[in-house]
Short mmCIF file of C-alpha atoms in Angstrom, two decimals:
data_model
loop_
_atom_site.label_atom_id
_atom_site.label_comp_id
_atom_site.label_asym_id
_atom_site.label_seq_id
_atom_site.Cartn_x
_atom_site.Cartn_y
_atom_site.Cartn_z
CA UNK A 104 39.53 -16.71 -48.53
CA UNK A 105 42.00 -14.01 -48.21
CA UNK A 106 41.24 -10.69 -46.36
CA UNK A 107 43.08 -7.68 -48.08
CA UNK A 108 42.63 -5.54 -45.23
CA UNK A 109 39.42 -3.74 -45.97
CA UNK A 110 37.19 -6.83 -44.76
CA UNK A 111 36.81 -8.23 -48.35
CA UNK A 112 37.65 -11.86 -48.61
CA UNK A 113 39.34 -11.83 -52.15
CA UNK A 114 39.62 -14.92 -54.03
CA UNK A 115 43.13 -15.92 -55.11
CA UNK A 116 45.36 -19.15 -55.38
CA UNK A 117 44.10 -20.43 -52.12
CA UNK A 118 40.62 -20.67 -53.87
CA UNK A 119 42.08 -23.62 -55.70
CA UNK A 120 43.80 -25.56 -52.70
CA UNK A 121 41.50 -28.11 -50.72
CA UNK A 122 42.30 -30.19 -47.62
CA UNK A 123 42.61 -33.70 -47.93
CA UNK A 124 39.46 -35.49 -47.40
CA UNK A 125 41.43 -38.71 -46.39
CA UNK A 126 45.15 -39.77 -46.46
CA UNK A 127 46.40 -43.17 -46.89
CA UNK A 128 50.09 -43.29 -46.51
CA UNK A 129 51.68 -40.43 -48.31
CA UNK A 130 48.90 -40.21 -50.50
CA UNK A 131 46.25 -37.31 -50.21
CA UNK A 132 42.56 -37.56 -51.53
CA UNK A 133 40.98 -34.17 -52.05
CA UNK A 134 37.50 -32.74 -53.38
CA UNK A 135 39.02 -32.10 -56.97
CA UNK A 136 40.20 -35.92 -57.28
CA UNK A 137 36.81 -36.76 -55.91
CA UNK A 138 35.15 -34.76 -58.65
CA UNK A 139 37.42 -36.25 -61.50
CA UNK A 140 36.48 -39.67 -60.07
CA UNK A 141 32.89 -39.10 -60.17
CA UNK A 142 33.14 -37.33 -63.79
CA UNK A 143 34.80 -40.78 -64.90
CA UNK A 144 31.94 -42.78 -63.21
CA UNK A 145 29.26 -40.38 -64.84
CA UNK A 146 30.62 -40.67 -68.36
CA UNK A 147 31.08 -44.15 -68.22
CA UNK A 148 27.30 -44.99 -66.48
CA UNK A 149 25.68 -42.57 -68.89
CA UNK A 150 27.01 -44.25 -72.17
CA UNK A 151 26.67 -47.70 -70.51
CA UNK A 152 22.86 -46.86 -69.81
CA UNK A 153 22.23 -45.21 -73.37
CA UNK A 154 23.84 -48.01 -75.50
CA UNK A 155 24.24 -51.12 -72.99
CA UNK A 156 20.88 -52.33 -74.44
CA UNK A 157 20.62 -50.34 -77.72
CA UNK A 158 17.30 -50.36 -79.24
CA UNK A 159 16.14 -49.85 -83.04
CA UNK A 160 13.74 -47.10 -81.83
CA UNK A 161 15.63 -45.48 -79.19
CA UNK A 162 14.47 -44.24 -75.95
CA UNK A 163 15.03 -40.98 -74.64
CA UNK A 164 18.54 -41.83 -72.84
CA UNK A 165 19.70 -43.46 -75.94
CA UNK A 166 18.44 -40.50 -78.13
CA UNK A 167 20.48 -38.23 -75.91
CA UNK A 168 23.68 -40.37 -76.11
CA UNK A 169 23.45 -40.70 -79.83
CA UNK A 170 23.03 -37.12 -80.43
CA UNK A 171 26.29 -36.29 -78.06
CA UNK A 172 28.06 -39.27 -79.80
CA UNK A 173 26.81 -37.89 -83.38
CA UNK A 174 27.89 -34.32 -82.45
CA UNK A 175 31.42 -35.34 -81.70
CA UNK A 176 31.72 -37.95 -84.51
CA UNK A 177 30.44 -35.83 -87.44
CA UNK A 178 30.83 -32.42 -86.24
CA UNK A 179 34.29 -33.00 -85.03
CA UNK A 180 36.08 -36.00 -86.01
CA UNK A 181 34.75 -36.58 -89.65
CA UNK A 182 35.39 -32.92 -90.21
CA UNK A 183 38.98 -33.20 -89.49
CA UNK A 184 39.97 -36.40 -90.11
CA UNK A 185 37.34 -37.75 -92.72
CA UNK A 186 35.16 -40.50 -92.19
CA UNK A 187 37.61 -43.41 -93.37
CA UNK A 188 40.40 -42.33 -91.38
CA UNK A 189 38.35 -41.10 -88.36
CA UNK A 190 35.91 -43.77 -87.46
CA UNK A 191 38.53 -45.55 -85.30
CA UNK A 192 39.11 -42.39 -83.26
CA UNK A 193 35.39 -41.62 -82.36
CA UNK A 194 35.25 -43.35 -79.18
CA UNK A 195 38.49 -41.90 -77.95
CA UNK A 196 37.30 -38.29 -78.91
CA UNK A 197 33.90 -38.98 -77.77
CA UNK A 198 35.19 -39.91 -74.22
CA UNK A 199 37.55 -37.02 -74.01
CA UNK A 200 35.08 -34.46 -75.11
CA UNK A 201 32.46 -35.67 -72.44
CA UNK A 202 35.24 -35.93 -69.88
CA UNK A 203 36.65 -32.59 -70.32
CA UNK A 204 32.71 -31.14 -70.52
CA UNK A 205 31.64 -32.59 -67.29
CA UNK A 206 34.84 -31.71 -65.58
CA UNK A 207 34.48 -28.21 -66.61
CA UNK A 208 30.64 -28.02 -65.70
CA UNK A 209 31.40 -28.76 -61.98
CA UNK A 210 32.05 -25.11 -61.71
CA UNK A 211 28.39 -24.16 -61.49
CA UNK A 212 27.00 -27.30 -59.87
CA UNK A 213 26.00 -26.56 -56.48
CA UNK A 214 28.35 -28.17 -53.58
CA UNK A 215 30.90 -29.29 -56.20
CA UNK A 216 31.41 -25.33 -57.55
CA UNK A 217 35.00 -26.11 -58.88
CA UNK A 218 36.16 -26.86 -62.33
CA UNK A 219 38.44 -29.96 -62.31
CA UNK A 220 40.23 -28.66 -65.34
CA UNK A 221 41.47 -25.70 -63.61
CA UNK A 222 44.12 -27.97 -61.88
CA UNK A 223 46.78 -28.27 -64.52
CA UNK A 224 47.45 -31.76 -63.75
CA UNK A 225 44.16 -33.09 -65.49
CA UNK A 226 44.45 -31.26 -68.91
CA UNK A 227 48.10 -32.08 -68.89
CA UNK A 228 47.34 -35.91 -68.48
CA UNK A 229 44.72 -35.50 -71.36
CA UNK A 230 47.19 -33.40 -73.65
CA UNK A 231 50.05 -36.02 -73.04
CA UNK A 232 47.67 -39.17 -74.01
CA UNK A 233 47.13 -37.00 -77.46
CA UNK A 234 50.64 -36.13 -77.69
CA UNK A 235 51.68 -39.82 -77.26
CA UNK A 236 49.18 -41.05 -80.02
CA UNK A 237 50.06 -38.11 -82.23
CA UNK A 238 53.76 -38.89 -82.01
CA UNK A 239 53.12 -42.94 -82.36
CA UNK A 240 50.86 -42.27 -85.41
CA UNK A 241 53.71 -40.21 -87.26
CA UNK A 242 56.29 -42.66 -87.16
CA UNK A 243 53.86 -45.93 -87.79
CA UNK A 244 52.60 -44.00 -90.86
CA UNK A 245 55.71 -42.47 -92.31
CA UNK A 246 58.63 -44.58 -90.81
CA UNK A 247 61.57 -43.23 -88.66
CA UNK A 248 62.88 -40.63 -91.36
CA UNK A 249 59.78 -39.73 -92.69
CA UNK A 250 58.24 -39.30 -89.29
CA UNK A 251 60.95 -36.97 -88.60
CA UNK A 252 60.38 -35.05 -91.87
CA UNK A 253 56.84 -34.48 -90.76
CA UNK A 254 57.27 -33.51 -87.43
CA UNK A 255 59.90 -30.82 -88.36
CA UNK A 256 58.39 -29.90 -91.85
CA UNK A 257 61.58 -30.27 -93.62
CA UNK A 258 61.35 -29.13 -97.35
CA UNK A 259 64.53 -29.05 -99.33
CA UNK A 260 62.74 -26.61 -101.80
CA UNK A 261 63.19 -24.06 -98.93
CA UNK A 262 66.74 -23.57 -99.69
CA UNK A 263 69.10 -22.27 -96.97
CA UNK A 264 66.42 -21.52 -94.63
CA UNK A 265 65.14 -25.33 -94.42
CA UNK A 266 67.08 -25.76 -91.35
CA UNK A 267 65.83 -22.94 -89.67
CA UNK A 268 62.01 -23.68 -90.57
CA UNK A 269 62.98 -27.41 -89.62
CA UNK A 270 64.17 -26.19 -86.17
CA UNK A 271 60.97 -23.84 -85.66
CA UNK A 272 58.52 -26.77 -86.38
CA UNK A 273 60.67 -29.24 -84.15
CA UNK A 274 60.35 -26.75 -81.00
CA UNK A 275 56.60 -25.98 -82.07
CA UNK A 276 55.42 -29.63 -82.43
CA UNK A 277 57.26 -31.42 -79.94
CA UNK A 278 57.58 -29.04 -76.91
CA UNK A 279 55.42 -26.11 -77.37
CA UNK A 280 52.27 -28.09 -78.66
CA UNK A 281 51.34 -30.29 -75.76
CA UNK A 282 52.07 -27.26 -73.50
CA UNK A 283 49.67 -25.01 -75.37
CA UNK A 284 47.09 -27.78 -75.83
CA UNK A 285 46.95 -28.34 -71.86
CA UNK A 286 47.27 -24.68 -70.93
CA UNK A 287 44.52 -23.27 -73.11
CA UNK A 288 41.82 -25.66 -71.36
CA UNK A 289 43.41 -24.77 -68.03
CA UNK A 290 43.60 -21.02 -68.30
CA UNK A 291 40.24 -20.79 -69.50
CA UNK A 292 38.86 -22.70 -66.50
CA UNK A 293 41.18 -20.92 -64.05
CA UNK A 294 40.36 -17.61 -64.95
CA UNK A 295 36.48 -18.78 -65.42
CA UNK A 296 36.34 -19.87 -61.90
CA UNK A 297 38.34 -16.93 -60.19
CA UNK A 298 36.09 -14.65 -61.78
CA UNK A 299 32.70 -16.17 -60.50
CA UNK A 300 34.14 -16.61 -57.26
CA UNK A 301 34.94 -13.06 -56.96
CA UNK A 302 31.53 -11.90 -58.31
CA UNK A 303 29.87 -14.26 -55.72
CA UNK A 304 31.75 -13.29 -52.63
CA UNK A 305 31.48 -9.77 -53.75
CA UNK A 306 27.56 -10.26 -53.67
CA UNK A 307 27.71 -11.80 -50.07
CA UNK A 308 30.03 -9.00 -49.07
CA UNK A 309 27.99 -6.02 -50.33
CA UNK A 310 24.90 -7.58 -49.17
CA UNK A 311 26.22 -7.36 -45.55
CA UNK A 312 27.02 -3.83 -45.83
CA UNK A 313 25.38 -0.59 -46.60
CA UNK A 314 26.02 -1.05 -50.37
CA UNK A 315 22.88 -3.26 -51.09
CA UNK A 316 22.11 -2.04 -54.34
CA UNK A 317 25.65 -2.70 -55.55
CA UNK A 318 25.16 -6.14 -53.96
CA UNK A 319 22.22 -6.61 -56.56
CA UNK A 320 24.39 -5.43 -59.66
CA UNK A 321 27.17 -8.01 -58.23
CA UNK A 322 24.63 -10.76 -58.02
CA UNK A 323 23.50 -10.04 -61.86
CA UNK A 324 26.86 -10.09 -63.08
CA UNK A 325 27.40 -13.60 -61.15
CA UNK A 326 24.26 -14.80 -63.00
CA UNK A 327 25.64 -13.49 -66.39
CA UNK A 328 28.96 -15.21 -65.58
CA UNK A 329 27.31 -18.36 -64.96
CA UNK A 330 25.57 -18.49 -68.52
CA UNK A 331 28.62 -17.39 -70.07
CA UNK A 332 30.74 -20.17 -68.06
CA UNK A 333 28.19 -22.61 -69.27
CA UNK A 334 29.03 -21.48 -73.02
CA UNK A 335 32.85 -21.62 -72.41
CA UNK A 336 32.87 -24.88 -70.79
CA UNK A 337 31.41 -26.11 -73.75
CA UNK A 338 33.61 -24.51 -76.20
CA UNK A 339 36.60 -25.39 -74.20
CA UNK A 340 35.64 -29.16 -74.56
CA UNK A 341 35.12 -28.63 -78.34
CA UNK A 342 38.48 -26.80 -78.92
CA UNK A 343 40.31 -29.37 -76.94
CA UNK A 344 38.98 -32.12 -79.15
CA UNK A 345 39.26 -30.49 -82.21
CA UNK A 346 42.96 -29.72 -81.50
CA UNK A 347 43.45 -33.39 -80.98
CA UNK A 348 41.98 -34.46 -84.06
CA UNK A 349 43.94 -31.77 -86.01
CA UNK A 350 47.11 -33.23 -84.46
CA UNK A 351 46.37 -36.74 -85.46
CA UNK A 352 45.19 -35.53 -88.86
CA UNK A 353 48.82 -33.83 -89.28
CA UNK A 354 50.20 -37.35 -88.45
CA UNK A 355 48.26 -39.36 -91.02
CA UNK A 356 48.92 -36.43 -93.68
CA UNK A 357 51.36 -37.34 -96.34
CA UNK A 358 54.68 -35.39 -96.00
CA UNK A 359 55.58 -33.46 -99.46
#
């Protein structure tokens, strides 16, 4: 924590930097990487245990797994892509949803207390995966010429402005889209964690001063922020997967 001169350890960018747990050669393994690894193990282990020995009459774990799987399948994938086109993408979208959600939820877990997705590299890699799938599907479905028409929104009926529209669509789809897809998740988790750290540190700081009543107010705000963050964490996972499905739907759509 940085001291701003008045004794208050103000949070900042240093709150997102961690010393390596160990170093192998030039590779440094830190807390964020550990949480990302645990996230992967949690998601894989949960669904393996839930569906590894699936029964006609499901147990509690299988029921929870089916509820989560069905939420993503019916609530996001089918609604965006339709059942026929979307079924093949359900496993991928379920995996991304729960991976993002668990990465986010570490923010309010004791000892962890850090959202992995507030480090831009993790949302960027997920957005890149979606981007590669979207571009590949576009050209696979429409061919080389049709793929570029789909990406650029080329429409001869627009007359003289068709080239301007195509340039804007090209720039938006190929360059801006993956950037905004990653940054939307990153920025929300970054800002949320910063706010949580600020109110938590403020509560402790005020409690150790003569402003104890203010510490109580700050503590209440911290609890409110935690509840709000729990909501935002789930929403961000939902939005990330919804956008991924929307991009794939655009790749599969017929160009007119």
